[in-house]
Amino acid sequence: MNALKPAVNVLCLKWGTRYDANYVNILFHSVRRHLSRPFNFYCCTENADGLDAEIRIIPFPDNPGIKRGWPDILVKLMVLQDGFGSLVGPTLFLDLDIVIMDDISPLFDYKPGEYCIIHNWVNWRKQLLGRRPAVGNSSVFRFDAGRSNRVYETFLREMRQAEDTRIYNTEQAFLTHAMEKVNWWPDEWVRSYKWNCRPAFPLNLLVTPKAPPGCRILVFHGRPDPDEAIRGYKGRKLHHHMRAAPWLADHWKL
């Protein structure tokens, strides 16, 4: 039955030196283990050296006019341009610093044809006070390639505001604005390693982080990165420390 379904797209970005080809290859193999339908895997990059031969390469786009320098994280807005990489149809964007824990097929079945994105996390104080703003986290979002050009046109029209961090502190805040109507992923599907795995201080110094139940994708925004979390991470402050989590290596692998 799955073989009869049209192929979907999975897309990631790589530039600079923080994440090497191994990160892309691990993500590709993780998707292959956890997506039970035909798919094409794309990486938009300026350097394809070392990438698995089955990964389809999209050249990194030219600067559309961003004044603060290029490459820039605002490139995420450009992937929604009609014709980008010749993509068509349901497309799941994934950051490189994630760990896929379970079947991600439901991320393509959830609210088809609509924009879906993470409801960005806030600290527990803001959560208790109900101060979780309607802003997405762009580590995992889905769109229909070929039908999302309005987002890109908004980006071109409001580029100066998009790159002004006094107005939009992150690219994901502008992305949420440009999408206009978004759907949040179910909270249990996409979790934050920082907020949902790290024990609260001082237990973080004594207790190993644990996998959240029901989690399909674990997001590593900021530090640590997945390889650092496996080994254990010493942050600048005691409450940022995290004990080694070797169980992550069962999921973050080729």
CSV table of C-alpha atoms in Angstrom, one decimal:
chain,number,residue,atom,x,y,z
A,1,MET,CA,0.0,0.0,0.0
A,2,ASN,CA,2.8,2.4,0.9
A,3,ALA,CA,4.4,1.8,-2.5
A,4,LEU,CA,1.3,3.3,-4.1
A,5,LYS,CA,1.6,6.6,-2.3
A,6,PRO,CA,3.4,9.4,-4.1
A,7,ALA,CA,6.9,10.3,-2.8
A,8,VAL,CA,7.2,13.1,-0.3
A,9,ASN,CA,10.1,15.4,0.2
A,10,VAL,CA,12.5,15.7,3.2
A,11,LEU,CA,14.7,18.8,3.1
A,12,CYS,CA,17.6,20.0,5.2
A,13,LEU,CA,20.2,22.8,4.9
A,14,LYS,CA,24.0,22.7,5.5
A,15,TRP,CA,26.4,25.6,5.2
A,16,GLY,CA,29.6,26.6,7.1
A,17,THR,CA,31.6,24.3,9.3
A,18,ARG,CA,29.5,23.7,12.5
A,19,TYR,CA,27.8,20.6,11.0
A,20,ASP,CA,29.7,18.4,8.7
A,21,ALA,CA,28.6,15.8,6.1
A,22,ASN,CA,28.2,13.2,8.8
A,23,TYR,CA,25.3,15.1,10.3
A,24,VAL,CA,23.5,15.1,7.0
A,25,ASN,CA,24.2,11.4,6.4
A,26,ILE,CA,23.0,10.5,9.8
A,27,LEU,CA,19.8,12.5,9.3
A,28,PHE,CA,19.2,10.8,5.9
A,29,HIS,CA,19.6,7.3,7.3
A,30,SER,CA,17.4,8.1,10.3
A,31,VAL,CA,14.7,9.3,7.9
A,32,ARG,CA,15.0,6.0,6.0
A,33,ARG,CA,14.6,4.0,9.1
A,34,HIS,CA,11.6,6.0,10.4
A,35,LEU,CA,9.6,7.0,7.3
A,36,SER,CA,7.4,4.2,6.0
A,37,ARG,CA,6.5,5.7,2.6
A,38,PRO,CA,8.4,6.7,-0.5
A,39,PHE,CA,10.5,9.8,-0.1
A,40,ASN,CA,13.2,11.9,-1.7
A,41,PHE,CA,15.9,13.4,0.6
A,42,TYR,CA,17.3,16.8,-0.3
A,43,CYS,CA,20.2,18.8,1.1
A,44,CYS,CA,20.6,22.4,0.1
A,45,THR,CA,24.3,23.2,0.6
A,46,GLU,CA,27.3,25.0,-0.8
A,47,ASN,CA,29.5,22.0,-0.2
A,48,ALA,CA,28.3,18.5,-1.0
A,49,ASP,CA,31.6,16.7,-0.2
A,50,GLY,CA,31.1,13.5,1.8
A,51,LEU,CA,27.3,13.3,1.4
A,52,ASP,CA,25.7,10.0,0.7
A,53,ALA,CA,25.2,9.4,-3.0
A,54,GLU,CA,21.5,8.9,-2.5
A,55,ILE,CA,21.1,12.5,-1.2
A,56,ARG,CA,19.8,14.9,-3.8
A,57,ILE,CA,21.7,18.2,-3.8
A,58,ILE,CA,20.2,21.6,-4.2
A,59,PRO,CA,22.8,24.4,-4.7
A,60,PHE,CA,22.8,27.0,-2.0
A,61,PRO,CA,20.9,30.1,-3.3
A,62,ASP,CA,22.4,33.5,-3.9
A,63,ASN,CA,21.7,36.3,-1.5
A,64,PRO,CA,18.3,37.8,-2.2
A,65,GLY,CA,19.4,41.2,-0.7
A,66,ILE,CA,20.0,40.5,3.0
A,67,LYS,CA,22.3,43.3,4.2
A,68,ARG,CA,23.7,41.6,7.3
A,69,GLY,CA,25.7,39.1,5.3
A,70,TRP,CA,25.3,35.7,3.5
A,71,PRO,CA,24.8,32.8,4.2
A,72,ASP,CA,22.2,33.7,6.7
A,73,ILE,CA,19.6,31.7,8.6
A,74,LEU,CA,16.9,33.6,6.7
A,75,VAL,CA,17.6,31.2,3.9
A,76,LYS,CA,14.9,29.1,5.5
A,77,LEU,CA,12.4,31.6,4.0
A,78,MET,CA,13.7,30.9,0.5
A,79,VAL,CA,13.0,27.2,0.6
A,80,LEU,CA,9.3,28.1,0.3
A,81,GLN,CA,9.7,29.8,-3.0
A,82,ASP,CA,7.8,28.0,-5.8
A,83,GLY,CA,10.3,26.1,-7.9
A,84,PHE,CA,13.0,25.9,-5.2
A,85,GLY,CA,15.1,22.9,-6.0
A,86,SER,CA,12.3,21.8,-8.3
A,87,LEU,CA,10.4,20.5,-5.3
A,88,VAL,CA,6.7,19.7,-5.6
A,89,GLY,CA,4.3,18.4,-2.9
A,90,PRO,CA,4.4,17.7,0.8
A,91,THR,CA,7.9,18.7,2.1
A,92,LEU,CA,9.2,18.2,5.7
A,93,PHE,CA,12.0,20.5,6.6
A,94,LEU,CA,14.4,19.2,9.3
A,95,ASP,CA,17.3,20.9,11.0
A,96,LEU,CA,20.5,18.9,11.1
A,97,ASP,CA,20.7,19.0,14.9
A,98,ILE,CA,17.7,16.7,15.6
A,99,VAL,CA,17.4,13.1,16.6
A,100,ILE,CA,14.6,11.0,15.1
A,101,MET,CA,13.2,8.7,17.8
A,102,ASP,CA,10.2,7.0,16.2
A,103,ASP,CA,8.0,6.9,13.0
A,104,ILE,CA,7.7,10.3,11.4
A,105,SER,CA,5.1,9.2,8.8
A,106,PRO,CA,2.3,10.9,10.9
A,107,LEU,CA,4.0,14.3,10.3
A,108,PHE,CA,2.9,14.0,6.7
A,109,ASP,CA,-0.6,12.8,7.5
A,110,TYR,CA,-1.3,15.5,10.1
A,111,LYS,CA,-3.4,18.4,8.7
A,112,PRO,CA,-2.4,17.8,5.1
A,113,GLY,CA,-2.0,20.8,2.8
A,114,GLU,CA,-1.6,23.2,5.8
A,115,TYR,CA,1.5,24.7,7.4
A,116,CYS,CA,2.7,22.8,10.4
A,117,ILE,CA,5.5,23.8,12.8
A,118,ILE,CA,6.7,23.4,16.4
A,119,HIS,CA,5.1,25.7,19.0
A,120,ASN,CA,8.3,27.1,20.3
A,121,TRP,CA,9.3,26.2,23.9
A,122,VAL,CA,9.5,28.6,26.8
A,123,ASN,CA,10.9,28.2,30.2
A,124,TRP,CA,8.7,26.7,33.0
A,125,ARG,CA,8.0,30.1,34.5
A,126,LYS,CA,6.5,31.5,31.3
A,127,GLN,CA,4.7,28.1,30.8
A,128,LEU,CA,3.0,28.3,34.2
A,129,LEU,CA,2.0,31.9,33.6
A,130,GLY,CA,0.5,31.1,30.2
A,131,ARG,CA,3.1,33.2,28.4
A,132,ARG,CA,3.9,30.9,25.5
A,133,PRO,CA,3.7,33.2,22.5
A,134,ALA,CA,2.3,32.1,19.2
A,135,VAL,CA,5.8,31.7,17.6
A,136,GLY,CA,7.0,28.6,15.8
A,137,ASN,CA,10.3,26.8,16.1
A,138,SER,CA,11.6,26.1,12.6
A,139,SER,CA,13.6,23.0,13.5
A,140,VAL,CA,10.7,20.9,12.1
A,141,PHE,CA,8.1,22.4,9.8
A,142,ARG,CA,6.0,21.1,6.8
A,143,PHE,CA,4.7,22.9,3.7
A,144,ASP,CA,3.5,22.0,0.3
A,145,ALA,CA,6.2,22.9,-2.2
A,146,GLY,CA,4.8,24.7,-5.2
A,147,ARG,CA,2.0,26.2,-3.2
A,148,SER,CA,3.9,28.3,-0.6
A,149,ASN,CA,5.2,31.1,-2.7
A,150,ARG,CA,3.1,33.7,-0.7
A,151,VAL,CA,5.4,33.1,2.2
A,152,TYR,CA,8.4,33.8,0.0
A,153,GLU,CA,6.8,36.9,-1.5
A,154,THR,CA,6.1,38.2,2.0
A,155,PHE,CA,9.8,37.7,2.8
A,156,LEU,CA,10.9,39.7,-0.3
A,157,ARG,CA,8.4,42.5,0.5
A,158,GLU,CA,9.3,42.7,4.2
A,159,MET,CA,13.0,41.7,4.0
A,160,ARG,CA,14.3,44.7,6.0
A,161,GLN,CA,11.9,43.8,8.9
A,162,ALA,CA,12.8,40.1,8.6
A,163,GLU,CA,16.5,40.8,9.2
A,164,ASP,CA,15.9,43.4,12.0
A,165,THR,CA,16.2,41.4,15.2
A,166,ARG,CA,14.6,44.3,17.1
A,167,ILE,CA,11.4,43.4,15.2
A,168,TYR,CA,11.8,39.6,14.7
A,169,ASN,CA,14.4,38.2,17.1
A,170,THR,CA,14.7,35.0,15.0
A,171,GLU,CA,14.0,33.8,11.5
A,172,GLN,CA,11.4,31.5,12.9
A,173,ALA,CA,9.4,34.4,14.3
A,174,PHE,CA,9.3,35.9,10.8
A,175,LEU,CA,8.5,32.6,9.3
A,176,THR,CA,5.5,32.2,11.6
A,177,HIS,CA,4.4,35.7,10.7
A,178,ALA,CA,4.7,35.0,6.9
A,179,MET,CA,2.8,31.7,7.1
A,180,GLU,CA,-0.1,33.6,8.7
A,181,LYS,CA,-2.0,30.5,9.6
A,182,VAL,CA,0.0,27.7,11.2
A,183,ASN,CA,-0.8,24.5,13.0
A,184,TRP,CA,1.3,23.4,16.0
A,185,TRP,CA,2.6,19.8,16.0
A,186,PRO,CA,1.2,17.8,18.9
A,187,ASP,CA,3.5,18.6,21.8
A,188,GLU,CA,4.5,15.0,22.5
A,189,TRP,CA,5.6,14.4,18.9
A,190,VAL,CA,8.5,17.0,18.8
A,191,ARG,CA,10.3,17.6,22.1
A,192,SER,CA,13.2,19.7,23.2
A,193,TYR,CA,16.3,18.0,24.7
A,194,LYS,CA,17.0,21.1,26.7
A,195,TRP,CA,13.5,21.5,28.1
A,196,ASN,CA,12.0,18.0,28.1
A,197,CYS,CA,15.0,15.8,28.8
A,198,ARG,CA,17.4,17.8,31.1
A,199,PRO,CA,16.4,17.4,34.8
A,200,ALA,CA,16.0,20.6,36.7
A,201,PHE,CA,18.9,21.9,38.7
A,202,PRO,CA,20.4,20.4,40.8
A,203,LEU,CA,19.2,17.0,39.6
A,204,ASN,CA,20.8,17.7,36.2
A,205,LEU,CA,24.2,17.1,38.0
A,206,LEU,CA,23.1,13.7,39.2
A,207,VAL,CA,20.4,12.2,36.9
A,208,THR,CA,20.8,11.1,33.3
A,209,PRO,CA,18.4,12.7,30.8
A,210,LYS,CA,15.6,10.4,29.7
A,211,ALA,CA,13.7,10.1,26.5
A,212,PRO,CA,10.3,11.7,26.6
A,213,PRO,CA,7.4,9.3,26.1
A,214,GLY,CA,5.7,9.6,22.7
A,215,CYS,CA,8.5,11.6,21.2
A,216,ARG,CA,9.1,11.2,17.4
A,217,ILE,CA,11.7,13.9,17.0
A,218,LEU,CA,14.0,15.3,19.6
A,219,VAL,CA,15.3,18.8,18.9
A,220,PHE,CA,18.7,20.2,20.0
A,221,HIS,CA,18.3,23.9,19.8
A,222,GLY,CA,21.3,25.8,21.1
A,223,ARG,CA,23.8,23.5,22.9
A,224,PRO,CA,24.4,20.7,23.3
A,225,ASP,CA,24.4,19.1,19.8
A,226,PRO,CA,23.5,15.4,19.6
A,227,ASP,CA,27.1,14.2,19.7
A,228,GLU,CA,27.8,16.4,22.7
A,229,ALA,CA,24.7,15.1,24.5
A,230,ILE,CA,25.8,11.5,24.0
A,231,ARG,CA,29.2,12.2,25.7
A,232,GLY,CA,27.8,14.6,28.3
A,233,TYR,CA,27.8,18.4,28.3
A,234,LYS,CA,29.2,21.0,30.6
A,235,GLY,CA,27.6,24.3,30.0
A,236,ARG,CA,28.8,27.7,31.2
A,237,LYS,CA,26.5,27.5,34.2
A,238,LEU,CA,25.8,24.6,36.6
A,239,HIS,CA,22.1,24.4,35.6
A,240,HIS,CA,23.1,23.9,32.0
A,241,HIS,CA,25.2,20.8,32.7
A,242,MET,CA,23.9,17.5,31.3
A,243,ARG,CA,25.1,14.0,32.2
A,244,ALA,CA,26.1,11.7,29.3
A,245,ALA,CA,23.1,10.1,27.6
A,246,PRO,CA,24.4,7.0,25.7
A,247,TRP,CA,20.9,5.9,24.8
A,248,LEU,CA,20.9,8.7,22.2
A,249,ALA,CA,23.5,6.7,20.2
A,250,ASP,CA,20.9,4.1,19.5
A,251,HIS,CA,19.0,6.7,17.4
A,252,TRP,CA,21.6,9.1,16.2
A,253,LYS,CA,23.6,6.8,13.9
A,254,LEU,CA,24.2,5.9,10.3
